[in-house]
Amino acid sequence: MLAAVPTPAASSSPQATAVSRDRGDACPGALRLHAADDGALAHVRVPGGVLTLRQARALADAARRLGDGDLHLTSRGNVQLRGLRDTCGAQLAEVLDAAGLLPSRGHERVRNIVASPLSGLDGRGWRQVRPWLSALDGALCASEAARELSGRFLFALDDGRGDVAGLGADVTVQATADGGALLGLGSAGEALCVPGDDAPRAALLAAQTFLQVAREHGARVWRVDELPVPQGELTREVRRSLKRAGITGSLRTPVRAGGEGGPPPGIVGAALSVHVPLGRLTPLQWQALTHAAAGELRLTPWRGVVVPTRSEGAADAQARLCATGLVTDPASPWLRVGACVGRPGCAKSRADVRADAERSLAAAGSARLPVYWSGCERRCGRPRGDRIDVVAVPGGGYRLRAVTPGRQSRADRDGDAVTCLDDPSQLATALAAITS
């Protein structure tokens, strides 16, 4: 939904002093269900967002038989199943295992990999990242040490176009024009240039080195930027690990995002790209996607789906997907609106933010910045980059604030109170006040 801007270089971890991990990582998975107000929730990791049609149909069947029927996309290109019965864990695991979605039960929560969704489909990028994806996922599942990674630790595989390089991953691999790859660590101001064929192995070694450095410093952290050490120290340790493994790693300029965000809706190369309003796919929409696809679906970190298709039927497929409510128009206001689950699904939410986001769609679609609605201050699933945060407050209503990474918001600059919104129908007025 949003293009991320590059994070400014930092000499030390900018978040470490603000993070206290005094409990274990409770991030849900496919085997560790989370109790929500609308039933149990399962978070199914889909590395690179790639689903075979068999896997896609298995997920739809699980949602229909065990949950609320819908498939909920996440900001990492994964799938959540909601409204599950508390007693369905074993049945769900059996369905996912049979579909090949649980290659390693001990690693299922750490298979967090985003990849350029159009790689190999539109003629852009320096490298087809699918071999990287298969190699990294296989190595990750084979690594005993990797089981210690947090369910929030993220890998990004960018084909050189810069789309997923801006998503704030802990380990980013970005293809370069000379056949190599840049290995970036969190928001570090420098990257390591490694041979392209060694990139998946280098990415896993970087993650394992992160775990080692965290242990040596007694740091209970989940993400690279939380390490209480200078960023350069981790880079140097990773470089030593690569050298011991026979991989050259020379210092280069950092990985930079291209600033283009997700694929635009419509026909793109040998694929259809669609946006999913608020990330919620109905059974009818999911069925239409699988019928349109030629072999697989690719879920994107921008709550969209890339559908590889045959060119002769692309226009007809696009019309059928549009008829189900999926967004195929690049001018749709839905591209500038997002929301967390909100009520009634989340006990912490103070409002039905999805309903309010839909009520105010026209105003948000014409806003200068994308608008993200959150039911509480956690702002789950919020995008990176410039946006308007609309956060529900106790007692009703919302607080609005312009978030512009690397620049001061008006509230920060002028000392003004943030703009408040009592009625979502008044969003246009509130947006004008905060962005003027």
Short mmCIF file of C-alpha atoms in Angstrom, two decimals, residues 17-434:
data_model
loop_
_atom_site.label_atom_id
_atom_site.label_comp_id
_atom_site.label_asym_id
_atom_site.label_seq_id
_atom_site.Cartn_x
_atom_site.Cartn_y
_atom_site.Cartn_z
CA THR A 17 17.06 1.69 24.79
CA ALA A 18 13.30 1.79 24.20
CA VAL A 19 12.83 -1.99 23.97
CA SER A 20 12.38 -4.27 26.97
CA ARG A 21 11.83 -7.93 26.12
CA ASP A 22 11.07 -9.28 29.56
CA ARG A 23 8.88 -12.06 28.20
CA GLY A 24 9.07 -14.64 25.44
CA ASP A 25 7.99 -13.90 21.91
CA ALA A 26 4.24 -14.56 21.83
CA CYS A 27 3.86 -13.98 18.10
CA PRO A 28 1.21 -16.45 16.89
CA GLY A 29 1.83 -19.07 14.24
CA ALA A 30 0.06 -21.93 12.55
CA LEU A 31 0.68 -24.21 15.53
CA ARG A 32 0.56 -21.61 18.30
CA LEU A 33 -2.92 -20.11 18.09
CA HIS A 34 -3.79 -16.73 19.56
CA ALA A 35 -7.03 -16.18 21.46
CA ALA A 36 -8.89 -13.22 19.93
CA ASP A 37 -12.38 -11.90 20.60
CA ASP A 38 -13.71 -13.49 17.42
CA GLY A 39 -12.15 -16.88 18.16
CA ALA A 40 -8.67 -18.35 17.84
CA LEU A 41 -6.27 -16.91 15.27
CA ALA A 42 -3.63 -18.75 13.24
CA HIS A 43 -0.81 -16.95 11.44
CA VAL A 44 0.35 -19.03 8.47
CA ARG A 45 3.77 -18.03 7.14
CA VAL A 46 3.98 -18.01 3.33
CA PRO A 47 7.63 -17.35 2.40
CA GLY A 48 7.79 -14.87 -0.45
CA GLY A 49 3.99 -14.88 -0.52
CA VAL A 50 4.12 -17.78 -2.98
CA LEU A 51 1.25 -20.27 -2.85
CA THR A 52 0.66 -23.15 -5.23
CA LEU A 53 -2.97 -23.50 -6.23
CA ARG A 54 -3.20 -26.63 -4.11
CA GLN A 55 -1.97 -24.71 -1.08
CA ALA A 56 -4.32 -21.83 -1.82
CA ARG A 57 -7.29 -24.19 -1.95
CA ALA A 58 -6.19 -25.88 1.27
CA LEU A 59 -6.13 -22.53 3.06
CA ALA A 60 -9.59 -21.69 1.74
CA ASP A 61 -10.89 -25.08 2.88
CA ALA A 62 -9.41 -24.58 6.36
CA ALA A 63 -10.96 -21.12 6.64
CA ARG A 64 -14.36 -22.45 5.56
CA ARG A 65 -14.43 -25.54 7.78
CA LEU A 66 -12.59 -24.25 10.84
CA GLY A 67 -12.79 -20.44 10.83
CA ASP A 68 -14.82 -17.44 9.68
CA GLY A 69 -14.45 -18.37 6.00
CA ASP A 70 -12.28 -15.41 5.03
CA LEU A 71 -8.53 -15.18 4.47
CA HIS A 72 -6.82 -12.18 6.05
CA LEU A 73 -3.62 -10.86 4.44
CA THR A 74 -0.86 -9.39 6.58
CA SER A 75 1.70 -6.66 5.92
CA ARG A 76 4.32 -9.38 5.37
CA GLY A 77 2.45 -11.25 2.68
CA ASN A 78 1.26 -13.97 5.07
CA VAL A 79 -2.23 -15.27 5.83
CA GLN A 80 -4.24 -15.19 9.03
CA LEU A 81 -7.15 -17.54 9.67
CA ARG A 82 -9.58 -16.03 12.18
CA GLY A 83 -12.64 -17.19 14.08
CA LEU A 84 -11.13 -20.64 14.65
CA ARG A 85 -12.45 -23.05 17.25
CA ASP A 86 -10.13 -23.40 20.23
CA THR A 87 -10.00 -27.18 19.73
CA CYS A 88 -9.12 -27.19 16.01
CA GLY A 89 -5.33 -26.89 16.35
CA ALA A 90 -4.52 -30.51 15.48
CA GLN A 91 -6.97 -30.53 12.57
CA LEU A 92 -5.55 -27.30 11.18
CA ALA A 93 -1.99 -28.58 11.46
CA GLU A 94 -2.97 -31.73 9.56
CA VAL A 95 -4.49 -29.69 6.71
CA LEU A 96 -1.48 -27.36 6.45
CA ASP A 97 1.01 -30.21 6.67
CA ALA A 98 -0.70 -32.13 3.88
CA ALA A 99 -0.53 -29.03 1.66
CA GLY A 100 3.20 -28.55 2.25
CA LEU A 101 2.73 -25.41 4.34
CA LEU A 102 4.54 -26.86 7.38
CA PRO A 103 7.90 -28.13 6.08
CA SER A 104 9.33 -27.87 9.60
CA ARG A 105 7.12 -27.55 12.64
CA GLY A 106 10.03 -26.27 14.69
CA HIS A 107 10.61 -23.39 12.27
CA GLU A 108 7.11 -22.44 11.15
CA ARG A 109 7.07 -19.10 13.01
CA VAL A 110 10.49 -17.98 11.72
CA ARG A 111 9.81 -18.47 7.99
CA ASN A 112 9.31 -14.73 7.57
CA ILE A 113 10.53 -13.87 4.08
CA VAL A 114 9.21 -11.18 1.75
CA ALA A 115 10.30 -11.17 -1.89
CA SER A 116 9.75 -8.93 -4.93
CA PRO A 117 6.33 -10.22 -6.06
CA LEU A 118 6.75 -9.34 -9.75
CA SER A 119 10.19 -10.92 -10.05
CA GLY A 120 10.39 -12.85 -13.32
CA LEU A 121 7.00 -11.62 -14.53
CA ASP A 122 7.50 -8.09 -15.85
CA GLY A 123 11.04 -8.03 -17.24
CA ARG A 124 12.34 -5.76 -14.49
CA GLY A 125 14.85 -6.35 -11.73
CA TRP A 126 18.39 -7.65 -11.98
CA ARG A 127 17.69 -11.21 -10.89
CA GLN A 128 14.87 -13.71 -10.58
CA VAL A 129 14.61 -14.17 -6.80
CA ARG A 130 12.72 -17.50 -6.73
CA PRO A 131 15.93 -19.57 -6.48
CA TRP A 132 17.03 -17.33 -3.58
CA LEU A 133 13.67 -17.84 -1.90
CA SER A 134 13.74 -21.63 -2.18
CA ALA A 135 17.34 -21.81 -1.00
CA LEU A 136 16.86 -19.49 1.98
CA ASP A 137 13.65 -21.15 3.15
CA GLY A 138 15.24 -24.58 2.88
CA ALA A 139 18.36 -23.49 4.76
CA LEU A 140 16.28 -21.72 7.40
CA CYS A 141 14.22 -24.85 8.06
CA ALA A 142 17.39 -26.96 8.25
CA SER A 143 19.13 -24.68 10.76
CA GLU A 144 18.79 -25.66 14.39
CA ALA A 145 20.09 -22.25 15.48
CA ALA A 146 17.42 -20.44 13.44
CA ARG A 147 14.69 -21.85 15.69
CA GLU A 148 15.74 -19.19 18.22
CA LEU A 149 14.74 -16.33 15.93
CA SER A 150 11.72 -14.29 16.90
CA GLY A 151 8.50 -14.66 14.96
CA ARG A 152 9.00 -10.97 14.10
CA PHE A 153 12.46 -11.34 12.53
CA LEU A 154 12.17 -10.59 8.80
CA PHE A 155 14.17 -11.41 5.67
CA ALA A 156 13.69 -9.48 2.41
CA LEU A 157 14.77 -10.67 -1.05
CA ASP A 158 14.76 -7.81 -3.55
CA ASP A 159 15.37 -8.42 -7.26
CA GLY A 160 17.00 -5.00 -7.60
CA ARG A 161 13.94 -2.87 -8.23
CA GLY A 162 13.91 -1.68 -4.60
CA ASP A 163 10.35 -2.63 -3.66
CA VAL A 164 10.86 -4.88 -0.62
CA ALA A 165 14.24 -3.35 0.27
CA GLY A 166 12.34 -0.54 1.97
CA LEU A 167 10.21 -2.68 4.28
CA GLY A 168 12.52 -2.50 7.30
CA ALA A 169 13.64 -6.13 7.24
CA ASP A 170 16.29 -7.38 9.64
CA VAL A 171 18.25 -8.97 6.80
CA THR A 172 17.82 -7.59 3.28
CA VAL A 173 19.34 -9.09 0.15
CA GLN A 174 19.16 -6.87 -2.93
CA ALA A 175 20.35 -7.94 -6.37
CA THR A 176 22.86 -5.72 -8.15
CA ALA A 177 23.51 -5.16 -11.85
CA ASP A 178 26.85 -7.01 -11.78
CA GLY A 179 25.30 -10.29 -10.63
CA GLY A 180 26.13 -9.77 -6.97
CA ALA A 181 23.96 -8.85 -4.00
CA LEU A 182 23.97 -6.29 -1.23
CA LEU A 183 23.40 -7.73 2.24
CA GLY A 184 21.86 -5.15 4.57
CA LEU A 185 21.31 -5.46 8.32
CA GLY A 186 18.41 -3.54 9.82
CA SER A 187 18.84 0.19 9.36
CA ALA A 188 22.65 -0.02 9.24
CA GLY A 189 24.36 2.65 7.18
CA GLU A 190 26.49 0.19 5.24
CA ALA A 191 25.97 -3.12 3.49
CA LEU A 192 28.11 -6.09 2.47
CA CYS A 193 28.50 -6.99 -1.18
CA VAL A 194 28.42 -10.77 -1.62
CA PRO A 195 28.38 -13.07 -4.68
CA GLY A 196 24.83 -13.50 -5.92
CA ASP A 197 24.93 -17.29 -5.73
CA ASP A 198 25.98 -17.11 -2.07
CA ALA A 199 23.27 -14.64 -1.05
CA PRO A 200 20.80 -17.09 0.61
CA ARG A 201 23.57 -18.70 2.68
CA ALA A 202 24.91 -15.25 3.61
CA ALA A 203 21.44 -14.13 4.74
CA LEU A 204 21.09 -17.11 7.08
CA LEU A 205 24.62 -16.60 8.45
CA ALA A 206 23.73 -12.95 9.14
CA ALA A 207 20.67 -14.04 11.16
CA GLN A 208 22.68 -16.61 13.09
CA THR A 209 25.35 -14.00 13.82
CA PHE A 210 22.66 -11.67 15.16
CA LEU A 211 21.61 -14.39 17.61
CA GLN A 212 25.22 -14.93 18.65
CA VAL A 213 25.87 -11.21 19.25
CA ALA A 214 22.64 -10.91 21.23
CA ARG A 215 23.69 -13.81 23.48
CA GLU A 216 27.17 -12.39 24.01
CA HIS A 217 25.70 -9.07 25.17
CA GLY A 218 22.96 -10.68 27.26
CA ALA A 219 20.39 -8.88 25.13
CA ARG A 220 16.88 -10.29 24.92
CA VAL A 221 15.87 -8.71 21.63
CA TRP A 222 13.81 -9.77 18.63
CA ARG A 223 14.96 -7.45 15.84
CA VAL A 224 18.36 -6.31 14.55
CA ASP A 225 17.71 -2.65 15.33
CA GLU A 226 17.06 -3.56 18.97
CA LEU A 227 20.61 -4.77 19.58
CA PRO A 228 22.32 -2.52 22.18
CA VAL A 229 25.51 -2.35 20.12
CA PRO A 230 26.71 -0.02 17.35
CA GLN A 231 25.34 -1.11 13.99
CA GLY A 232 28.86 -1.34 12.60
CA GLU A 233 29.80 -3.97 15.19
CA LEU A 234 27.16 -6.40 13.93
CA THR A 235 28.23 -5.74 10.32
CA ARG A 236 31.83 -6.57 11.22
CA GLU A 237 30.79 -9.77 13.00
CA VAL A 238 28.71 -10.83 10.02
CA ARG A 239 31.65 -10.15 7.72
CA ARG A 240 33.83 -12.41 9.86
CA SER A 241 31.17 -15.15 9.80
CA LEU A 242 30.97 -14.93 6.01
CA LYS A 243 34.76 -15.14 5.70
CA ARG A 244 34.87 -18.27 7.87
CA ALA A 245 32.23 -19.79 5.58
CA GLY A 246 34.25 -18.93 2.47
CA ILE A 247 32.02 -16.06 1.34
CA THR A 248 33.61 -12.74 0.41
CA GLY A 249 31.84 -9.69 1.80
CA SER A 250 33.13 -6.23 0.95
CA LEU A 251 31.67 -3.05 2.43
CA ARG A 252 29.47 -1.06 0.06
CA THR A 253 26.82 1.64 0.14
CA PRO A 254 23.66 0.59 1.97
CA VAL A 255 20.64 -1.04 0.44
CA ARG A 256 18.29 1.66 -0.78
CA ALA A 257 14.59 1.38 -1.48
CA GLY A 258 13.31 2.34 -4.89
CA GLY A 259 10.35 4.13 -3.35
CA GLU A 260 7.79 2.50 -5.64
CA GLY A 261 5.92 0.38 -3.12
CA GLY A 262 3.75 -2.49 -4.28
CA PRO A 263 2.73 -3.44 -7.81
CA PRO A 264 0.01 -1.17 -9.21
CA PRO A 265 -3.38 -2.82 -9.83
CA GLY A 266 -3.98 -4.01 -13.36
CA ILE A 267 -2.21 -6.09 -15.97
CA VAL A 268 1.55 -6.00 -15.33
CA GLY A 269 3.71 -8.06 -17.64
CA ALA A 270 2.64 -11.69 -17.47
CA ALA A 271 0.46 -11.15 -14.43
CA LEU A 272 -2.57 -9.46 -12.95
CA SER A 273 -2.10 -7.36 -9.85
CA VAL A 274 -5.03 -6.72 -7.52
CA HIS A 275 -5.38 -4.89 -4.22
CA VAL A 276 -7.46 -6.41 -1.42
CA PRO A 277 -9.50 -3.79 0.49
CA LEU A 278 -8.40 -3.90 4.13
CA GLY A 279 -6.64 -7.20 3.42
CA ARG A 280 -9.76 -9.34 3.80
CA LEU A 281 -10.49 -11.93 1.08
CA THR A 282 -13.92 -13.53 0.91
CA PRO A 283 -14.35 -17.14 -0.26
CA LEU A 284 -15.74 -15.86 -3.58
CA GLN A 285 -12.73 -13.60 -4.14
CA TRP A 286 -10.25 -16.35 -3.25
CA GLN A 287 -12.00 -18.75 -5.63
CA ALA A 288 -11.87 -16.17 -8.43
CA LEU A 289 -8.14 -15.65 -7.84
CA THR A 290 -7.34 -19.36 -8.02
CA HIS A 291 -9.42 -19.72 -11.20
CA ALA A 292 -7.54 -16.83 -12.84
CA ALA A 293 -4.05 -18.00 -11.85
CA ALA A 294 -1.66 -19.97 -14.00
CA GLY A 295 -0.05 -22.24 -11.42
CA GLU A 296 0.34 -20.04 -8.33
CA LEU A 297 -0.61 -16.92 -6.39
CA ARG A 298 1.84 -14.38 -4.97
CA LEU A 299 0.67 -12.49 -1.89
CA THR A 300 2.28 -9.09 -1.44
CA PRO A 301 3.34 -7.15 1.68
CA TRP A 302 0.96 -4.37 0.53
CA ARG A 303 -2.13 -6.55 1.02
CA GLY A 304 -2.41 -7.39 -2.62
CA VAL A 305 -2.15 -10.45 -4.82
CA VAL A 306 -0.11 -10.95 -7.98
CA VAL A 307 -1.75 -13.51 -10.25
CA PRO A 308 0.49 -15.01 -12.95
CA THR A 309 -1.85 -15.51 -15.89
CA ARG A 310 -2.02 -16.19 -19.61
CA SER A 311 -1.93 -13.00 -21.65
CA GLU A 312 -4.80 -14.02 -23.95
CA GLY A 313 -7.24 -14.19 -21.04
CA ALA A 314 -5.86 -11.43 -18.81
CA ALA A 315 -8.46 -8.79 -19.63
CA ASP A 316 -11.38 -11.14 -19.01
CA ALA A 317 -9.80 -12.34 -15.76
CA GLN A 318 -9.31 -8.75 -14.65
CA ALA A 319 -12.99 -7.99 -15.21
CA ARG A 320 -14.05 -11.08 -13.25
CA LEU A 321 -11.81 -10.19 -10.31
CA CYS A 322 -13.09 -6.61 -10.32
CA ALA A 323 -16.66 -7.91 -10.18
CA THR A 324 -15.90 -9.66 -6.86
CA GLY A 325 -14.82 -6.39 -5.21
CA LEU A 326 -11.07 -6.73 -5.69
CA VAL A 327 -9.32 -3.53 -6.74
CA THR A 328 -7.98 -3.53 -10.31
CA ASP A 329 -8.02 0.24 -10.85
CA PRO A 330 -4.79 2.11 -9.93
CA ALA A 331 -6.87 5.20 -9.15
CA SER A 332 -9.01 3.46 -6.50
CA PRO A 333 -9.14 5.23 -3.12
CA TRP A 334 -8.69 1.84 -1.44
CA LEU A 335 -5.00 2.01 -2.31
CA ARG A 336 -4.61 4.84 0.19
CA VAL A 337 -6.62 3.35 3.06
CA GLY A 338 -5.71 0.63 5.54
CA ALA A 339 -6.83 -0.56 8.96
CA CYS A 340 -6.08 -3.08 11.66
CA VAL A 341 -8.70 -5.73 12.53
CA GLY A 342 -10.41 -3.58 15.15
CA ARG A 343 -13.67 -4.55 16.80
CA PRO A 344 -15.21 -7.05 17.17
CA GLY A 345 -12.16 -9.23 16.48
CA CYS A 346 -9.67 -7.57 18.82
CA ALA A 347 -10.27 -7.08 22.54
CA LYS A 348 -7.83 -4.17 22.72
CA SER A 349 -9.53 -2.19 19.95
CA ARG A 350 -11.72 0.76 20.92
CA ALA A 351 -13.63 0.96 17.65
CA ASP A 352 -14.79 -0.89 14.56
CA VAL A 353 -12.05 0.75 12.51
CA ARG A 354 -12.74 -1.19 9.32
CA ALA A 355 -16.32 0.03 9.19
CA ASP A 356 -15.21 3.60 9.91
CA ALA A 357 -12.50 3.39 7.25
CA GLU A 358 -15.07 2.28 4.69
CA ARG A 359 -17.52 5.02 5.71
CA SER A 360 -14.88 7.68 5.13
CA LEU A 361 -13.31 6.11 2.03
CA ALA A 362 -13.87 9.04 -0.32
CA ALA A 363 -12.25 11.57 2.02
CA ALA A 364 -9.26 9.35 2.75
CA GLY A 365 -8.75 8.55 -0.92
CA SER A 366 -8.30 12.23 -1.75
CA ALA A 367 -5.96 12.95 1.18
CA ARG A 368 -2.40 14.11 0.59
CA LEU A 369 -1.05 11.14 2.58
CA PRO A 370 -2.33 7.56 2.89
CA VAL A 371 -4.55 6.99 5.91
CA TYR A 372 -4.22 4.11 8.37
CA TRP A 373 -6.90 3.38 11.00
CA SER A 374 -5.94 1.71 14.29
CA GLY A 375 -8.10 0.58 17.19
CA CYS A 376 -5.41 1.35 19.77
CA GLU A 377 -1.90 2.75 20.15
CA ARG A 378 -0.27 -0.53 19.06
CA ARG A 379 -1.28 0.31 15.45
CA CYS A 380 -0.89 -3.32 14.34
CA GLY A 381 -0.06 -3.79 10.68
CA ARG A 382 0.68 -0.12 10.08
CA PRO A 383 2.71 0.60 6.95
CA ARG A 384 6.10 2.23 6.83
CA GLY A 385 6.61 5.62 5.28
CA ASP A 386 4.56 8.82 5.27
CA ARG A 387 0.95 8.43 6.38
CA ILE A 388 -1.86 9.77 8.53
CA ASP A 389 -2.27 7.69 11.68
CA VAL A 390 -5.91 7.62 12.82
CA VAL A 391 -5.97 6.04 16.28
CA ALA A 392 -9.09 5.33 18.35
CA VAL A 393 -9.04 6.93 21.80
CA PRO A 394 -10.76 5.99 25.08
CA GLY A 395 -14.31 7.24 25.28
CA GLY A 396 -14.85 7.33 21.53
CA GLY A 397 -13.46 9.23 18.59
CA TYR A 398 -10.02 9.29 17.04
CA ARG A 399 -6.74 11.14 17.22
CA LEU A 400 -5.08 12.04 13.92
CA ARG A 401 -1.41 12.68 13.34
CA ALA A 402 0.74 13.06 10.25
CA VAL A 403 3.67 10.62 10.39
CA THR A 404 6.56 11.61 8.15
CA PRO A 405 9.70 9.59 8.91
CA GLY A 406 12.82 11.72 8.73
CA ARG A 407 10.83 14.92 8.96
CA GLN A 408 8.89 16.59 11.75
CA SER A 409 5.13 16.44 11.78
CA ARG A 410 3.24 19.67 12.26
CA ALA A 411 2.49 18.69 15.84
CA ASP A 412 6.18 18.16 16.54
CA ARG A 413 7.19 21.39 14.81
CA ASP A 414 4.59 23.78 16.15
CA GLY A 415 3.72 22.17 19.44
CA ASP A 416 0.05 21.97 18.42
CA ALA A 417 -2.26 19.32 19.83
CA VAL A 418 -2.98 16.53 17.38
CA THR A 419 -6.27 16.81 15.52
CA CYS A 420 -9.21 14.97 17.05
CA LEU A 421 -12.09 13.36 15.19
CA ASP A 422 -15.43 12.63 16.84
CA ASP A 423 -17.25 11.35 13.75
CA PRO A 424 -15.57 9.50 10.85
CA SER A 425 -17.85 11.35 8.44
CA GLN A 426 -15.88 14.50 9.33
CA LEU A 427 -12.57 13.00 8.20
CA ALA A 428 -12.12 15.40 5.29
CA THR A 429 -12.18 18.41 7.60
CA ALA A 430 -9.79 16.80 10.06
CA LEU A 431 -7.36 15.82 7.31
CA ALA A 432 -7.35 19.35 5.95
CA ALA A 433 -6.52 20.68 9.41
CA ILE A 434 -3.59 18.35 10.03
#
